[in-house]
Amino acid sequence: YQRRVHGVVTAGADQSAKIWDLMTGQCVASLNHPTPVRSVGFSHGDTMLLTVTDTSYGRTPAIHIYNLPDGGTPKSIKEARTEFNPMLSYETPEKITCAIWGPTNETIYFCSEDGSIAIYDVNAQKEACFNIAHKANCARISFDRDYSCLLTASHDQCGKLLNSKDLKERKKYDSDKPLNDGAISPLMNHVILAGGHDAQSITNISHRQNKFETRFFHKLYCDELANITGHFGPINALAFAPDGRGFASGGEDGFVRLHHFDDDYFKYKD
């Protein structure tokens, strides 16, 4: 999402990434790829775009970086009327699950199905740091407000808080189910994590593990503080509101749920 110019980019299994004008709902550009697109993201300042392709059709997983015309506004992209080609592509042996821009657009952080996390130096065009943080698929990564920490969510049933400079582990948050996403509150010392077993696994697990919850942890002490139910399938996406006064969750049940904190939540003392 482009906060400055109201654009949205989506990744699809139809082998394309699409850029949309948020105000009109119109697709202003479609970037074709040789495989399904696994992850997308606008750079800070909205002048570049990254996409991630996977291993389908015998391809090697790769990160692709595109320059966007005239500040990357939906209007300028639509008026460009050109076929977009990546200015840079970086191939990796691991199947990438998520990639996000670093704080100054000089780096890209990405995680993979083998549990690894890496920092790619855009200028040097090579990996600057690499760490096997998890024993199974690392599904998603996200930064805290000042980009000093990186939160992971993994199918090995834990999330970790890593130092964003060297990817060393700072904290660990244990769960009893695979985790698909997490987020760090910009206001409180809280971390939320969520996931759940897929439909194929549900018959082999207990009722307690079958609940699809968003779990709240203390960021520093790693204690579980609360959990919120509501979804009827695995939760795949989480995001705090920019002001920290609520969060959104998206699940395989087809619903996006918006949660607003009441005043008592903010009375909690760390």
Short mmCIF file of C-alpha atoms in Angstrom, two decimals:
data_model
loop_
_atom_site.label_atom_id
_atom_site.label_comp_id
_atom_site.label_asym_id
_atom_site.label_seq_id
_atom_site.Cartn_x
_atom_site.Cartn_y
_atom_site.Cartn_z
CA TYR A 1 0.00 0.00 0.00
CA GLN A 2 1.23 3.53 -0.93
CA ARG A 3 0.17 5.90 1.86
CA ARG A 4 1.34 8.95 -0.07
CA VAL A 5 -0.36 8.42 -3.42
CA HIS A 6 -3.07 5.82 -2.61
CA GLY A 7 -1.87 2.90 -4.68
CA VAL A 8 -2.10 -0.82 -3.93
CA VAL A 9 -0.11 -3.70 -5.40
CA THR A 10 -1.27 -7.33 -5.29
CA ALA A 11 0.44 -10.65 -5.98
CA GLY A 12 -1.40 -13.44 -7.77
CA ALA A 13 -1.22 -17.08 -8.77
CA ASP A 14 -2.17 -15.94 -12.30
CA GLN A 15 1.53 -15.10 -12.82
CA SER A 16 1.10 -11.37 -12.45
CA ALA A 17 1.47 -8.49 -10.03
CA LYS A 18 -1.14 -5.78 -10.42
CA ILE A 19 -1.07 -2.11 -9.38
CA TRP A 20 -4.40 -0.55 -8.44
CA ASP A 21 -5.69 2.97 -7.85
CA LEU A 22 -7.14 2.72 -4.34
CA MET A 23 -9.51 5.64 -4.85
CA THR A 24 -11.18 4.27 -8.00
CA GLY A 25 -10.52 0.52 -7.75
CA GLN A 26 -9.07 0.57 -11.26
CA CYS A 27 -6.12 -1.63 -12.28
CA VAL A 28 -3.51 0.74 -13.73
CA ALA A 29 -0.80 -1.81 -14.57
CA SER A 30 -0.25 -5.55 -14.79
CA LEU A 31 3.30 -6.92 -14.50
CA ASN A 32 3.53 -10.37 -16.06
CA HIS A 33 5.85 -13.00 -14.58
CA PRO A 34 6.91 -16.52 -15.59
CA THR A 35 5.54 -18.05 -12.34
CA PRO A 36 2.95 -17.21 -9.67
CA VAL A 37 3.95 -14.12 -7.67
CA ARG A 38 4.49 -14.85 -3.98
CA SER A 39 5.14 -11.40 -2.51
CA VAL A 40 5.10 -7.72 -3.52
CA GLY A 41 5.97 -4.38 -1.94
CA PHE A 42 6.40 -0.70 -2.72
CA SER A 43 9.66 0.92 -1.63
CA HIS A 44 9.71 3.85 0.75
CA GLY A 45 8.89 6.90 -1.36
CA ASP A 46 6.97 4.70 -3.83
CA THR A 47 9.62 4.97 -6.57
CA MET A 48 10.35 1.22 -6.80
CA LEU A 49 8.49 -2.07 -6.55
CA LEU A 50 9.66 -5.55 -5.61
CA THR A 51 8.06 -8.83 -6.63
CA VAL A 52 8.94 -12.42 -5.77
CA THR A 53 8.57 -15.44 -8.06
CA ASP A 54 8.69 -19.10 -6.99
CA THR A 55 9.83 -22.52 -8.23
CA SER A 56 6.93 -23.28 -10.59
CA TYR A 57 7.65 -24.53 -14.12
CA GLY A 58 11.23 -25.38 -13.22
CA ARG A 59 12.15 -21.78 -12.44
CA THR A 60 14.58 -20.58 -9.78
CA PRO A 61 13.01 -18.40 -7.05
CA ALA A 62 13.89 -14.74 -7.51
CA ILE A 63 13.35 -11.19 -6.29
CA HIS A 64 12.67 -8.64 -9.03
CA ILE A 65 12.99 -4.87 -8.61
CA TYR A 66 11.18 -2.39 -10.86
CA ASN A 67 11.55 1.36 -11.24
CA LEU A 68 8.22 3.21 -11.28
CA PRO A 69 7.64 6.33 -13.43
CA ASP A 70 7.25 9.87 -12.03
CA GLY A 71 7.03 9.13 -8.34
CA GLY A 72 5.00 5.96 -8.73
CA THR A 73 1.55 7.54 -8.62
CA PRO A 74 -1.31 5.45 -10.07
CA LYS A 75 -1.94 8.20 -12.63
CA SER A 76 1.68 8.29 -13.86
CA ILE A 77 1.84 4.48 -14.00
CA LYS A 78 -1.35 4.33 -16.05
CA GLU A 79 -0.23 7.07 -18.43
CA ALA A 80 3.17 5.42 -18.97
CA ARG A 81 1.47 2.74 -21.10
CA THR A 82 4.60 0.62 -21.14
CA GLU A 83 5.56 -2.96 -20.43
CA PHE A 84 7.41 -3.01 -17.12
CA ASN A 85 10.68 -4.94 -17.01
CA PRO A 86 12.77 -5.44 -13.86
CA MET A 87 15.89 -3.34 -13.54
CA LEU A 88 17.37 -6.03 -11.28
CA SER A 89 16.67 -9.68 -10.46
CA TYR A 90 18.26 -11.78 -7.73
CA GLU A 91 17.88 -15.58 -7.74
CA THR A 92 18.03 -17.73 -4.60
CA PRO A 93 18.05 -21.51 -4.10
CA GLU A 94 15.37 -21.27 -1.39
CA LYS A 95 11.67 -20.77 -2.12
CA ILE A 96 10.93 -17.26 -0.86
CA THR A 97 7.72 -16.76 1.14
CA CYS A 98 7.93 -13.03 1.91
CA ALA A 99 10.14 -10.05 1.05
CA ILE A 100 10.04 -6.50 2.44
CA TRP A 101 12.08 -3.34 1.93
CA GLY A 102 14.61 -2.27 4.54
CA PRO A 103 14.42 1.21 6.12
CA THR A 104 16.32 3.12 3.40
CA ASN A 105 15.58 1.05 0.27
CA GLU A 106 19.21 -0.10 0.28
CA THR A 107 18.28 -3.56 1.55
CA ILE A 108 15.54 -6.15 1.12
CA TYR A 109 14.75 -8.63 3.88
CA PHE A 110 13.32 -11.98 2.83
CA CYS A 111 12.39 -15.30 4.42
CA SER A 112 12.12 -18.76 2.89
CA GLU A 113 10.47 -22.15 3.24
CA ASP A 114 13.64 -23.67 4.72
CA GLY A 115 13.31 -21.35 7.75
CA SER A 116 16.06 -18.98 6.68
CA ILE A 117 16.06 -15.18 6.68
CA ALA A 118 18.44 -13.05 4.65
CA ILE A 119 19.28 -9.42 3.98
CA TYR A 120 19.92 -8.54 0.34
CA ASP A 121 22.10 -5.50 -0.38
CA VAL A 122 20.50 -3.81 -3.40
CA ASN A 123 23.55 -1.72 -4.31
CA ALA A 124 26.10 -4.52 -3.95
CA GLN A 125 23.65 -7.04 -5.46
CA LYS A 126 24.51 -9.75 -2.94
CA GLU A 127 23.37 -11.08 0.42
CA ALA A 128 24.75 -9.10 3.34
CA CYS A 129 23.48 -11.39 6.13
CA PHE A 130 21.95 -14.87 6.40
CA ASN A 131 20.51 -16.83 9.31
CA ILE A 132 18.61 -20.11 9.72
CA ALA A 133 16.13 -18.78 12.29
CA HIS A 134 13.54 -21.57 12.16
CA LYS A 135 13.29 -25.34 11.73
CA ALA A 136 10.40 -25.07 9.27
CA ASN A 137 8.82 -22.65 6.80
CA CYS A 138 9.20 -19.02 7.87
CA ALA A 139 5.92 -17.64 6.55
CA ARG A 140 6.18 -13.91 7.22
CA ILE A 141 8.43 -11.17 8.57
CA SER A 142 7.64 -7.62 9.67
CA PHE A 143 9.45 -4.66 11.24
CA ASP A 144 8.74 -2.70 14.37
CA ARG A 145 8.14 1.04 14.13
CA ASP A 146 11.80 2.12 14.14
CA TYR A 147 13.12 -0.82 12.07
CA SER A 148 15.40 -2.00 14.88
CA CYS A 149 13.70 -5.39 15.23
CA LEU A 150 12.27 -7.96 12.87
CA LEU A 151 9.38 -10.25 13.86
CA THR A 152 9.09 -13.70 12.30
CA ALA A 153 6.19 -16.16 12.12
CA SER A 154 6.98 -19.79 11.35
CA HIS A 155 5.33 -23.16 10.85
CA ASP A 156 7.63 -24.56 13.55
CA GLN A 157 5.09 -23.06 16.00
CA CYS A 158 7.04 -20.07 17.20
CA GLY A 159 7.72 -16.46 16.39
CA LYS A 160 11.00 -14.70 17.00
CA LEU A 161 12.17 -11.14 17.47
CA LEU A 162 15.46 -10.61 15.64
CA ASN A 163 17.99 -7.79 15.58
CA SER A 164 17.46 -6.20 12.18
CA LYS A 165 21.19 -5.55 11.67
CA ASP A 166 22.61 -9.04 12.22
CA LEU A 167 19.43 -11.21 12.39
CA LYS A 168 20.41 -12.56 15.81
CA GLU A 169 17.60 -13.78 18.04
CA ARG A 170 16.44 -11.49 20.84
CA LYS A 171 13.14 -13.02 21.95
CA LYS A 172 11.05 -16.11 21.22
CA TYR A 173 7.27 -16.51 21.40
CA ASP A 174 6.03 -20.10 21.62
CA SER A 175 2.73 -21.34 20.22
CA ASP A 176 1.05 -24.75 19.84
CA LYS A 177 0.17 -24.36 16.16
CA PRO A 178 1.85 -23.22 12.93
CA LEU A 179 2.11 -19.44 12.66
CA ASN A 180 1.41 -17.56 9.42
CA ASP A 181 1.87 -13.91 10.37
CA GLY A 182 2.66 -11.50 13.17
CA ALA A 183 2.84 -7.79 13.95
CA ILE A 184 4.44 -5.50 16.51
CA SER A 185 2.35 -2.80 18.17
CA PRO A 186 3.56 0.75 17.45
CA LEU A 187 2.09 1.90 20.78
CA MET A 188 2.41 -0.86 23.38
CA ASN A 189 5.04 -3.49 24.20
CA HIS A 190 2.86 -6.12 22.54
CA VAL A 191 3.32 -8.64 19.75
CA ILE A 192 0.48 -10.47 18.00
CA LEU A 193 0.86 -13.81 16.21
CA ALA A 194 -1.65 -16.04 14.45
CA GLY A 195 -1.96 -19.02 12.14
CA GLY A 196 -3.56 -22.41 12.50
CA HIS A 197 -3.54 -25.91 11.04
CA ASP A 198 -4.79 -26.34 7.50
CA ALA A 199 -7.88 -28.38 6.65
CA GLN A 200 -5.88 -31.54 5.96
CA SER A 201 -4.49 -31.55 9.50
CA ILE A 202 -7.63 -30.66 11.48
CA THR A 203 -8.86 -34.25 11.99
CA ASN A 204 -5.57 -35.23 13.63
CA ILE A 205 -5.38 -32.50 16.28
CA SER A 206 -7.11 -31.66 19.53
CA HIS A 207 -10.02 -29.25 19.95
CA ARG A 208 -7.74 -26.75 21.70
CA GLN A 209 -5.32 -26.69 18.80
CA ASN A 210 -8.18 -26.40 16.31
CA LYS A 211 -9.07 -22.89 17.55
CA PHE A 212 -8.00 -20.08 15.23
CA GLU A 213 -6.76 -17.37 17.56
CA THR A 214 -4.78 -14.17 17.45
CA ARG A 215 -2.43 -14.33 20.40
CA PHE A 216 -1.03 -11.36 22.30
CA PHE A 217 2.46 -11.62 23.79
CA HIS A 218 4.50 -9.19 25.83
CA LYS A 219 7.24 -8.01 23.52
CA LEU A 220 10.00 -8.11 26.16
CA TYR A 221 8.92 -10.82 28.64
CA CYS A 222 7.42 -13.17 25.97
CA ASP A 223 4.44 -14.01 28.21
CA GLU A 224 1.12 -14.73 26.49
CA LEU A 225 -1.28 -12.03 27.64
CA ALA A 226 -4.53 -12.81 25.83
CA ASN A 227 -6.06 -14.36 22.74
CA ILE A 228 -8.88 -13.35 20.41
CA THR A 229 -11.01 -15.83 18.48
CA GLY A 230 -13.47 -15.20 15.65
CA HIS A 231 -12.09 -16.73 12.48
CA PHE A 232 -13.27 -20.13 11.24
CA GLY A 233 -10.07 -21.03 9.40
CA PRO A 234 -6.33 -20.40 9.57
CA ILE A 235 -5.37 -16.75 9.96
CA ASN A 236 -2.96 -15.67 7.22
CA ALA A 237 -2.52 -11.92 7.72
CA LEU A 238 -2.18 -9.49 10.64
CA ALA A 239 -1.53 -5.75 10.79
CA PHE A 240 -1.74 -3.12 13.51
CA ALA A 241 -3.35 0.22 12.76
CA PRO A 242 -0.66 2.91 12.35
CA ASP A 243 -1.80 4.55 15.61
CA GLY A 244 -1.82 1.23 17.48
CA ARG A 245 -5.47 1.53 18.51
CA GLY A 246 -6.60 -1.59 16.69
CA PHE A 247 -5.57 -4.34 14.30
CA ALA A 248 -6.85 -6.25 11.28
CA SER A 249 -6.79 -10.00 10.67
CA GLY A 250 -7.46 -11.93 7.47
CA GLY A 251 -8.26 -15.63 7.33
CA GLU A 252 -8.97 -18.50 4.99
CA ASP A 253 -12.63 -18.24 5.99
CA GLY A 254 -12.81 -15.31 3.56
CA PHE A 255 -13.22 -12.61 6.21
CA VAL A 256 -11.13 -9.60 7.16
CA ARG A 257 -11.88 -8.66 10.75
CA LEU A 258 -11.22 -5.17 12.14
CA HIS A 259 -10.56 -5.11 15.88
CA HIS A 260 -10.76 -1.86 17.89
CA PHE A 261 -9.26 -1.71 21.38
CA ASP A 262 -11.36 -0.23 24.17
CA ASP A 263 -9.98 2.22 26.72
CA ASP A 264 -9.15 -0.51 29.25
CA TYR A 265 -6.56 -1.95 26.88
CA PHE A 266 -4.48 1.21 27.11
CA LYS A 267 -4.54 1.13 30.92
CA TYR A 268 -2.37 -1.97 30.87
CA LYS A 269 0.93 -1.26 32.58
CA ASP A 270 4.12 -2.88 31.31
#
